[in-house]
Every structure is written in structure tokens, then in C-alpha cells.
PDB file of C-alpha atoms in Angstrom:
ATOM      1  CA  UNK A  23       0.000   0.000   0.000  1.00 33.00           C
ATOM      2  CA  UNK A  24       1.175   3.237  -0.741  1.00 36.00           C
ATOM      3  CA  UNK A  25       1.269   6.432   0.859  1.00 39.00           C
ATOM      4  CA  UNK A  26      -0.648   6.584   4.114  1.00 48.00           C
ATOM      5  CA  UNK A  27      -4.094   5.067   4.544  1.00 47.00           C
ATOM      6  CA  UNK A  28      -7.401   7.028   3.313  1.00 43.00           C
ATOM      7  CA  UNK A  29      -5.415   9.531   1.513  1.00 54.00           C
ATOM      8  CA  UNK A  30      -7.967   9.061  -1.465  1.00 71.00           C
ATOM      9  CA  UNK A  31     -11.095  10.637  -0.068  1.00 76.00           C
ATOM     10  CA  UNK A  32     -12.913   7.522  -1.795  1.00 84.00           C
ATOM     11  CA  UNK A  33     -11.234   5.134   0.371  1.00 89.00           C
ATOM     12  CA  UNK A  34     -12.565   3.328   3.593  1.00 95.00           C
ATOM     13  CA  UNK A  35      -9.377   1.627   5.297  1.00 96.00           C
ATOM     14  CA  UNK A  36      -9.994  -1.315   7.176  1.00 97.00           C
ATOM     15  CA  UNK A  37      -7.421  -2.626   9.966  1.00 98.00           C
ATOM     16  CA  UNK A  38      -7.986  -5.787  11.889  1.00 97.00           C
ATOM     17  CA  UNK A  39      -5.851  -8.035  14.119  1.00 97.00           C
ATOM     18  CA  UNK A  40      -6.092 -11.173  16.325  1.00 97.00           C
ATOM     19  CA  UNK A  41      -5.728 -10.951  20.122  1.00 94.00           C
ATOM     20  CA  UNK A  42      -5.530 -12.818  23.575  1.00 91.00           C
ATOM     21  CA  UNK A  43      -7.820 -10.356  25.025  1.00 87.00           C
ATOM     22  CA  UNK A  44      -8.836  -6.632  26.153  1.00 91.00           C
ATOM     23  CA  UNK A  45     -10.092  -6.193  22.688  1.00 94.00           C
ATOM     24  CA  UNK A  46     -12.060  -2.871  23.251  1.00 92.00           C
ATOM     25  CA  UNK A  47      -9.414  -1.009  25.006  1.00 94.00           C
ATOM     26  CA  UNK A  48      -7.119  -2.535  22.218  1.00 96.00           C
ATOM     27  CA  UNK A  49      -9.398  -1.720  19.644  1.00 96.00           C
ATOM     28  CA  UNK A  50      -9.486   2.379  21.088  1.00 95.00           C
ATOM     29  CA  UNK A  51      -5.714   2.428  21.051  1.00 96.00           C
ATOM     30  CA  UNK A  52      -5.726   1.218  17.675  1.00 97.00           C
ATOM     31  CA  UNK A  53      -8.368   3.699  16.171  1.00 97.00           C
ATOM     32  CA  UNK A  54      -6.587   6.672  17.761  1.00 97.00           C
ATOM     33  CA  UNK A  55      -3.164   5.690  16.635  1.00 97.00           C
ATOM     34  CA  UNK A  56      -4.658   5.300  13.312  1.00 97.00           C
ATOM     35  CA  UNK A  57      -6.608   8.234  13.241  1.00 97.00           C
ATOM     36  CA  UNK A  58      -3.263  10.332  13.932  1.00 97.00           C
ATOM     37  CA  UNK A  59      -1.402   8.390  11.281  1.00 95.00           C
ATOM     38  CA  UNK A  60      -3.814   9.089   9.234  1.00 93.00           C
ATOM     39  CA  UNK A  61      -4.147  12.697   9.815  1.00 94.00           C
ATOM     40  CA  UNK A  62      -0.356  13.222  10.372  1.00 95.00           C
ATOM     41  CA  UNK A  63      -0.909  14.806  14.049  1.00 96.00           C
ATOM     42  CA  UNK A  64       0.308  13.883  17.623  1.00 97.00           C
ATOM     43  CA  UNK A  65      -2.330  11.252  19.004  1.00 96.00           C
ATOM     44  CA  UNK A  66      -2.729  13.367  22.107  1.00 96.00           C
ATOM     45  CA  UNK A  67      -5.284  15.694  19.327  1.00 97.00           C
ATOM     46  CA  UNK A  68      -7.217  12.755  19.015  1.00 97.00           C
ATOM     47  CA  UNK A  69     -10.012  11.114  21.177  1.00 96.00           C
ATOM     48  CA  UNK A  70     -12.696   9.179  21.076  1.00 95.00           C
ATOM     49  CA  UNK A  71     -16.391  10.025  22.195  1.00 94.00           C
ATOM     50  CA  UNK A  72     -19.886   8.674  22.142  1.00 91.00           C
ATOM     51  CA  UNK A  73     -23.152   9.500  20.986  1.00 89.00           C
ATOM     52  CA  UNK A  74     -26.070   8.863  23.014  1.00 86.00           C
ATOM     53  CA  UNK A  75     -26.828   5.578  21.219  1.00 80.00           C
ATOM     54  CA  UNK A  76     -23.168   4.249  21.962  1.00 82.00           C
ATOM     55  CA  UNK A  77     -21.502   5.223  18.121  1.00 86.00           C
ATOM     56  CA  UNK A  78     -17.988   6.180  18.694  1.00 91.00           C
ATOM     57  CA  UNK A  79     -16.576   9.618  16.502  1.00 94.00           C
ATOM     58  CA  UNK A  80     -13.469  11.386  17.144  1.00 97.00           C
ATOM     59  CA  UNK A  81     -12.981  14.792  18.457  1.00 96.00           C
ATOM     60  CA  UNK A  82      -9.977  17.100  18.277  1.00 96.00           C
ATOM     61  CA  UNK A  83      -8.183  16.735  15.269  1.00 96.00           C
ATOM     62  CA  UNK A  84     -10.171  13.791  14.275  1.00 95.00           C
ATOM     63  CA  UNK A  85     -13.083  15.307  13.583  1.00 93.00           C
ATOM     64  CA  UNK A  86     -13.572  15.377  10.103  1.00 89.00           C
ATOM     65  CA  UNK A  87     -12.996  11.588  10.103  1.00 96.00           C
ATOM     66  CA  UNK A  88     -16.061   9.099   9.916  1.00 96.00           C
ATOM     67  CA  UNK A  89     -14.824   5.527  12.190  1.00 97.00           C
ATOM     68  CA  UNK A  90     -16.411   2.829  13.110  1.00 97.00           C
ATOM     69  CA  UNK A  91     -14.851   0.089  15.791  1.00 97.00           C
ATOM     70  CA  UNK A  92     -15.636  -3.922  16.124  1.00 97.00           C
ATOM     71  CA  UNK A  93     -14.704  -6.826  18.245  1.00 96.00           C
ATOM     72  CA  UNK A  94     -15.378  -9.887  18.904  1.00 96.00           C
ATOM     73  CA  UNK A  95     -13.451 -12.903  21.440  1.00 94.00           C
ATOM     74  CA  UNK A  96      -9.627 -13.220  20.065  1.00 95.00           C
ATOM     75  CA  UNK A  97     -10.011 -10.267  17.203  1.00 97.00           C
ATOM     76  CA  UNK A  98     -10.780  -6.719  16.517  1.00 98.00           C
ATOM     77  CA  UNK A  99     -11.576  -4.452  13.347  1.00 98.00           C
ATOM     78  CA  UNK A 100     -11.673  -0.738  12.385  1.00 98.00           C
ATOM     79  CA  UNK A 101     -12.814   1.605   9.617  1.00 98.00           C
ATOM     80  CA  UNK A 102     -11.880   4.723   8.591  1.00 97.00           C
ATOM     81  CA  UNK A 103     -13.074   6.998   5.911  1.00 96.00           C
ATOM     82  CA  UNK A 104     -12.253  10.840   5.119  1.00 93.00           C
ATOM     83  CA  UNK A 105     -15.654  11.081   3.541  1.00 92.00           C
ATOM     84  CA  UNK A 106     -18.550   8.959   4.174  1.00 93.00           C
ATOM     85  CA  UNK A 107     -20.048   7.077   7.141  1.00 95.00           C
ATOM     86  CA  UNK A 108     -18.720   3.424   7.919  1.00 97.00           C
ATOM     87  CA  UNK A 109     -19.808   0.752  10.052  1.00 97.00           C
ATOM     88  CA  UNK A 110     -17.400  -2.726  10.056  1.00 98.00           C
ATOM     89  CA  UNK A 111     -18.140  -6.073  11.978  1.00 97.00           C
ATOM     90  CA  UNK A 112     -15.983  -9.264  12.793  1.00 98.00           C
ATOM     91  CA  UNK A 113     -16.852 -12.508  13.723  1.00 98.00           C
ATOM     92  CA  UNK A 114     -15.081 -15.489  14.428  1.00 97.00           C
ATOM     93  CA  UNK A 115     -16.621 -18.490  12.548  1.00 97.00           C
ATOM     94  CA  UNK A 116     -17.947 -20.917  14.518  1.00 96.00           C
ATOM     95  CA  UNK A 117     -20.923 -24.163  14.512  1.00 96.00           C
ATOM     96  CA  UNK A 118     -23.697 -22.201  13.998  1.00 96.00           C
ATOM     97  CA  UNK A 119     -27.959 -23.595  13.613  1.00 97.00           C
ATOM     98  CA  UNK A 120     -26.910 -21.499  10.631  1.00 97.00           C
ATOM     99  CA  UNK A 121     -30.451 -22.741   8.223  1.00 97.00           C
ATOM    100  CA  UNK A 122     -32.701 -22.284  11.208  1.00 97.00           C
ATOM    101  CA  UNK A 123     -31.785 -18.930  12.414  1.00 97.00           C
ATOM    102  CA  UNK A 124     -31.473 -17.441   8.518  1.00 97.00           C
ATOM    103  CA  UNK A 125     -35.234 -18.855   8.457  1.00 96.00           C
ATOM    104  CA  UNK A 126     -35.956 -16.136  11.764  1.00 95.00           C
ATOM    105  CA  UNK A 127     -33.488 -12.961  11.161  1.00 95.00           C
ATOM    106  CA  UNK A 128     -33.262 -12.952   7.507  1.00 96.00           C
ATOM    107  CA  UNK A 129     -34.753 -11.464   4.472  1.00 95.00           C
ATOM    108  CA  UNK A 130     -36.632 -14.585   2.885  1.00 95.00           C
ATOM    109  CA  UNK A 131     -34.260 -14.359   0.093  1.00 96.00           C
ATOM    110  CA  UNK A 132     -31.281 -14.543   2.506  1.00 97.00           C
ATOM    111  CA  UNK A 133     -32.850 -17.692   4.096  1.00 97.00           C
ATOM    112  CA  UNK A 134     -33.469 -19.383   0.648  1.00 97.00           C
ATOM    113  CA  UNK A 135     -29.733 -19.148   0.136  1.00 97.00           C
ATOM    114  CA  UNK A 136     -28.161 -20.194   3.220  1.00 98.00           C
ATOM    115  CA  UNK A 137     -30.096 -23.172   2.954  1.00 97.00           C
ATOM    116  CA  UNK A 138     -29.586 -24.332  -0.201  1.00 97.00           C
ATOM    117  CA  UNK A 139     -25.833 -24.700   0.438  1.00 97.00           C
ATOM    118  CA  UNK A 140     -23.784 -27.785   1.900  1.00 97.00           C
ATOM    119  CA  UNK A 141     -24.577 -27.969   5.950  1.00 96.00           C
ATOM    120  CA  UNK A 142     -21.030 -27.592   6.357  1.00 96.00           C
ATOM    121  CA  UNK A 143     -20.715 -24.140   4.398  1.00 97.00           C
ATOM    122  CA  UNK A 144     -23.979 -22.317   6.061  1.00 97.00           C
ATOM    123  CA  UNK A 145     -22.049 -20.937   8.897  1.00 97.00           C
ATOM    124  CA  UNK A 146     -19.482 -19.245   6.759  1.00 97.00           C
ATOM    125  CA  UNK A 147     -22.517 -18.059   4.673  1.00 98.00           C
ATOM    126  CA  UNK A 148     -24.519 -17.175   7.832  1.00 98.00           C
ATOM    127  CA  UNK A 149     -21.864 -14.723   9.276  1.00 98.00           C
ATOM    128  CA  UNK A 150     -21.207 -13.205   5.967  1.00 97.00           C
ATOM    129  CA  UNK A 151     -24.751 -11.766   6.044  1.00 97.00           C
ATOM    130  CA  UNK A 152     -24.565 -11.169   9.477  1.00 96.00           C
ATOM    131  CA  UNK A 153     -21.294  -9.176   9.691  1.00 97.00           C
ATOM    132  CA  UNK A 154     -22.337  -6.913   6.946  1.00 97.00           C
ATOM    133  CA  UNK A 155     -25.892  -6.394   8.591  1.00 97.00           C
ATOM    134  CA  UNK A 156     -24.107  -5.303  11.780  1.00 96.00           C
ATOM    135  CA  UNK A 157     -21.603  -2.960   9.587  1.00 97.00           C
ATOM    136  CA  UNK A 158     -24.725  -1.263   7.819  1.00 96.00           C
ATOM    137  CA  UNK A 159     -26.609  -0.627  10.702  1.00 94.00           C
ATOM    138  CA  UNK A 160     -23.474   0.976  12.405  1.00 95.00           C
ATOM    139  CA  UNK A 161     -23.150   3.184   8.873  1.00 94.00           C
ATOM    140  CA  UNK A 162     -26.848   4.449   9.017  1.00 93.00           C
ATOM    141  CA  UNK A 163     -26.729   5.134  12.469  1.00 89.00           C
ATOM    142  CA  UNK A 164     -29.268   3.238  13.969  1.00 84.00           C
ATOM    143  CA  UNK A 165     -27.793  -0.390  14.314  1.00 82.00           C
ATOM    144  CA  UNK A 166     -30.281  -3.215  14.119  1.00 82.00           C
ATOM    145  CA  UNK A 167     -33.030  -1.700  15.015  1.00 76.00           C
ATOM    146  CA  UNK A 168     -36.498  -1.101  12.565  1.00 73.00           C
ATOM    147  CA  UNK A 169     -36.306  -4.068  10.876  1.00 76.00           C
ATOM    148  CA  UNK A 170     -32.302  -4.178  10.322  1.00 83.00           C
ATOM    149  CA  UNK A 171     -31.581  -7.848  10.379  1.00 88.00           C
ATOM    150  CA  UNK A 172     -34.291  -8.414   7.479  1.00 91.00           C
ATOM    151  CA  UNK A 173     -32.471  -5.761   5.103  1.00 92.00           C
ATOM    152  CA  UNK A 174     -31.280  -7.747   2.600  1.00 95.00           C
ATOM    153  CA  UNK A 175     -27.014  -7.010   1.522  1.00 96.00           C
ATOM    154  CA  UNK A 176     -25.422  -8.593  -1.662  1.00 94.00           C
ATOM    155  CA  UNK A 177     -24.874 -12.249  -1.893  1.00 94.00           C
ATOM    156  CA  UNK A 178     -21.586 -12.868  -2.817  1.00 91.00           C
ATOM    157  CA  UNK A 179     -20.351 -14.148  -5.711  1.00 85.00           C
ATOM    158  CA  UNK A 180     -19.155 -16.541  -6.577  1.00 88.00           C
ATOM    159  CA  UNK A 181     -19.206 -18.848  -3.519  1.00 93.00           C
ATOM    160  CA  UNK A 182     -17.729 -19.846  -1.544  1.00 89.00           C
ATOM    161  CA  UNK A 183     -15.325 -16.942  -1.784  1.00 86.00           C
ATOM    162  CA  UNK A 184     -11.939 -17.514  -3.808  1.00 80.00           C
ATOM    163  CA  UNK A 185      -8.526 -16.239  -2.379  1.00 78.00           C
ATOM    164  CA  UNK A 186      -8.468 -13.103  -4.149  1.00 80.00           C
ATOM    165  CA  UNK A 187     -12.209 -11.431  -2.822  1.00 78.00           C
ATOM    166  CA  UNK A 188     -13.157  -8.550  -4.497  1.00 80.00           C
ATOM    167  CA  UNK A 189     -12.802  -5.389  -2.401  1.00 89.00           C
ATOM    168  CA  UNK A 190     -15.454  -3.087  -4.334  1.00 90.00           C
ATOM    169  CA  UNK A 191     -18.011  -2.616  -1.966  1.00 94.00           C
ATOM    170  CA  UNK A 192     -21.853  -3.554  -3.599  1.00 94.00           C
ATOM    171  CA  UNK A 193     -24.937  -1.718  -2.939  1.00 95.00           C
ATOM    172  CA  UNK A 194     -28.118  -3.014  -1.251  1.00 96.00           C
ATOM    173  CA  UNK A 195     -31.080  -3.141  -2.883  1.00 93.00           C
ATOM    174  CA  UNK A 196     -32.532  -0.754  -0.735  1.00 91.00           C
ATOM    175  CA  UNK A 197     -31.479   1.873   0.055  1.00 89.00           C
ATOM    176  CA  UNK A 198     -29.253   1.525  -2.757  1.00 92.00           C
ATOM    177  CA  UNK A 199     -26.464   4.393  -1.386  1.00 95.00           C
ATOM    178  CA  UNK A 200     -25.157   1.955   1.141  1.00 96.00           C
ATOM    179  CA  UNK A 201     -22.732  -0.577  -0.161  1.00 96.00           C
ATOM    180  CA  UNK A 202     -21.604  -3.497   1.766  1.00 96.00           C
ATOM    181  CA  UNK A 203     -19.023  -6.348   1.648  1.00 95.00           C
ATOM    182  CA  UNK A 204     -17.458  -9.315   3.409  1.00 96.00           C
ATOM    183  CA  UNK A 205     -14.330 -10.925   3.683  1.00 95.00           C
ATOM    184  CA  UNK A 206     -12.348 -13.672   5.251  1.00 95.00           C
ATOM    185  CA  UNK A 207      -9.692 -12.994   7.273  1.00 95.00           C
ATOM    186  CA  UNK A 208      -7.060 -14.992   9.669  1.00 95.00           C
ATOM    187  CA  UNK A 209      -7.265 -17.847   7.334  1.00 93.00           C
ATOM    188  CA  UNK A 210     -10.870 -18.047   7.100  1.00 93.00           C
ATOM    189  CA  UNK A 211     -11.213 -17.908  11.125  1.00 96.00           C
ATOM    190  CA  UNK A 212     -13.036 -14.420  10.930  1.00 97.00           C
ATOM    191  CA  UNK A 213     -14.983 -12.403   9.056  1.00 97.00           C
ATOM    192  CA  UNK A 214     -14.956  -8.767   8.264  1.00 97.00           C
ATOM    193  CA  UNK A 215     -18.075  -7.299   7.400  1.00 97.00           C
ATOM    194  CA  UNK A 216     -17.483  -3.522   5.740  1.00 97.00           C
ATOM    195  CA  UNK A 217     -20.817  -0.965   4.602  1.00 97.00           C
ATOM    196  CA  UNK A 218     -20.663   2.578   3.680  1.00 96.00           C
ATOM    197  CA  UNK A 219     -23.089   5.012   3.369  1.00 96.00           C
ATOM    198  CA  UNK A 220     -22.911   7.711   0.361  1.00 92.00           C
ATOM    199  CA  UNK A 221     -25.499   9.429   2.475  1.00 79.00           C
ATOM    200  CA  UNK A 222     -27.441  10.859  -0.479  1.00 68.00           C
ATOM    201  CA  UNK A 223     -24.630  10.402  -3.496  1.00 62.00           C
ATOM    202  CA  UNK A 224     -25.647  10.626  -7.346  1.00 48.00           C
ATOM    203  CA  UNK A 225     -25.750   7.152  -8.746  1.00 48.00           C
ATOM    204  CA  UNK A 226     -26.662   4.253  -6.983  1.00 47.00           C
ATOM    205  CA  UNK A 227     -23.297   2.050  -8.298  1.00 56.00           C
ATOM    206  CA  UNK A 228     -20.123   0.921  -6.396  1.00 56.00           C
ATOM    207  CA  UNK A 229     -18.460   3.938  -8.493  1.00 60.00           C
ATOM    208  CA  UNK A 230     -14.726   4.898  -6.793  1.00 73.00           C
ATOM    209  CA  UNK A 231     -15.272   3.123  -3.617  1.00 85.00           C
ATOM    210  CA  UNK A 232     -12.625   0.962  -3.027  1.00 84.00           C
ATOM    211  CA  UNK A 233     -11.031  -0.451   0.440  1.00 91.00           C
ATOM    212  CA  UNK A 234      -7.873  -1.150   1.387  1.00 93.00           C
ATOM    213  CA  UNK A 235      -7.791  -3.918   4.294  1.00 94.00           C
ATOM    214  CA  UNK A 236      -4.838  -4.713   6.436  1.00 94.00           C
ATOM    215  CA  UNK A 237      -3.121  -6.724   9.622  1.00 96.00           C
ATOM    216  CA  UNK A 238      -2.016  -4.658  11.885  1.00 95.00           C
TER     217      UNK A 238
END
């Protein structure tokens, strides 16, 4: 990667890592010693704050950035973009009633999909939905709530996912200026779920979106 990440405005960075625990204070320190990076200032001008619903945003010289923290047990993720909203997810893949509980959270088409695939492939499947749900919710500001686990994100294609994913973000079919992705990470062990929000953009296509996803 060259130059330092988000310099193009049309880029949501996405850094992840494994741990052995204390993910959320790990996953501050990380955020704020990106941010800095990112904005080429001390980290003392950066912090973090809340909104009332929980959503983290910087203050100080982190401002102007849009961020958006995950973790789960043994990993952590975080987004950053210069320009629009972002929400990310992980999850660490795991035995999941994967058909069944598609059939209750999911849009119908979602469901449909998930169950049609090999037993042994509808976790995987299962937590690719899921993590991007979680990530768009987190990008529009409200989380799950209203319905969010039955908004329907892209199913990828092809599956199961090759070892080169595509890292163009796809839109939803409604509202169609939020795109969304997943990918595997740690070997397949996690997944990253990504969604940005053009938050009223021209167009409804992936257009310059791209992200750039790293270990840290």
C-alpha cells in the first residue's frame, strides 16, 4: 500500500488483528493511533467520544474523520473513511444452527440461500450476512433496530469466496447508497463485514469506492 491510509477521499481503510484479550481497550488504542497516522498529528489531538446511542466519533483533530470500531473474542476491526459514514463487523466463525436462524433474522431471500448450500458451508454463509448487517446498521446510524436484520445485503459471488475477494463494496437493494461487503480474514477464522453510506450520493453504483484492508 502506498502512501498513508485514506489519503484518497474515496477510500474506507480497514485494519484488523487477532488478540488474547482486552479487545475494546485494544481496539481504542488502535483507532486513535490510526486516526493520527492518518491525519499526520500527535495522538494526544485525538479522542474518542460517544453518541447517546453508543456510536464512537473522534474529536480534536479527528473530527472530520467518519470511524467505526468492532470486536469480537480473540479479534478486533476498524474503519476509517475521510468522507462517508462506515460501520465494520468481525466474527469469528464458529458451529452455527446457521439454516434455522437465517429462516428467523433474515430477508426470505437470505434464508433461501443459506439453505440451499452444503450444511457444512452455512455458517461461513450465515456470518457473511450477518457481519455486513451489523456494519450497515453501524453506517446508518441506527444499528439493528427497525427491521435491520431483514435488510437484505449482496450475496456474494461466486461462492464460496476464492482467495483473491473482491474489495469493491456492492450496494443493497434498498437503500441503494449503502454498499456493503465481506471478507475472510485470519485464514478463514473471521470475518470482516465492511458498509458505507454515500449518504445521499448521485448514482446508486459501487463507483470509486474501493477499500484497502490490512493486519495490523
Amino acid at each position: 500500500m502506498d502512501g498513508r491510509p485514506g489519503a484518497d477521499p474515496d477510500t474506507v481503510t480497514v485494519l484488523w488483528c487477532t488478540t488474547d484479550g482486552d479487545e475494546r481497550t485494544r481496539a481504542r488504542a488502535l483507532l486513535l493511533r490510526s486516526a493520527a497516522a492518518m491525519l499526520d498529528v500527535p495522538e494526544s489531538e485525538v479522542w474518542v467520544e460517544h453518541e447517546p446511542g453508543g456510536r464512537p466519533y473522534l474529536g480534536g483533530a479527528g473530527g472530520g474523520l467518519r470511524v467505526s470500531v468492532a470486536h469480537t473474542r480473540g479479534a478486533l476491526a476498524i474503519a476509517l473513511s475521510e468522507r462517508w459514514p462506515v460501520g465494520v463487523d468481525v466474527e469469528g466463525v464458529r458451529e452455527l444452527r446457521a439454516a434455522a436462524m437465517g429462516r428467523a433474522w433474515f430477508h426470505p431471500a437470505e434464508a433461501d440461500w443459506i439453505g440451499g448450500l452444503p450444511e457444512r458451508e452455512r455458517p461461513l454463509a450465515f456470518l457473511w450476512l450477518w457481519t455486513q448487517k451489523e456494519a450497515v446498521g453501524k453506517a446508518l446510524g441506527r444499528g439493528l433496530r427497525d427491521g435491520g436484520m431483514s435488510r437484505a445485503v449482496p450475496l456474494p459471488s461466486p461462492w464460496p469466496p476464492g482467495p483473491r475477494p473482491s474489495l469493491v463494496p456492492r450496494p443493497l437493494p434498498e437503500p441503494r447508497d449503502v454498499l456493503s461487503l465481506a471478507i475472510g480474514v485470519d485464514g478463514g477464522r473471521h470475518v470482516v463485514g465492511v458498509a458505507l453510506h454515500r449518504d445521499g450520493a448521485e448514482g446508486s453504483g459501487e463507483g470509486a469506492v474501493r477499500l484497502q484492508v490490512r493486519r495490523v
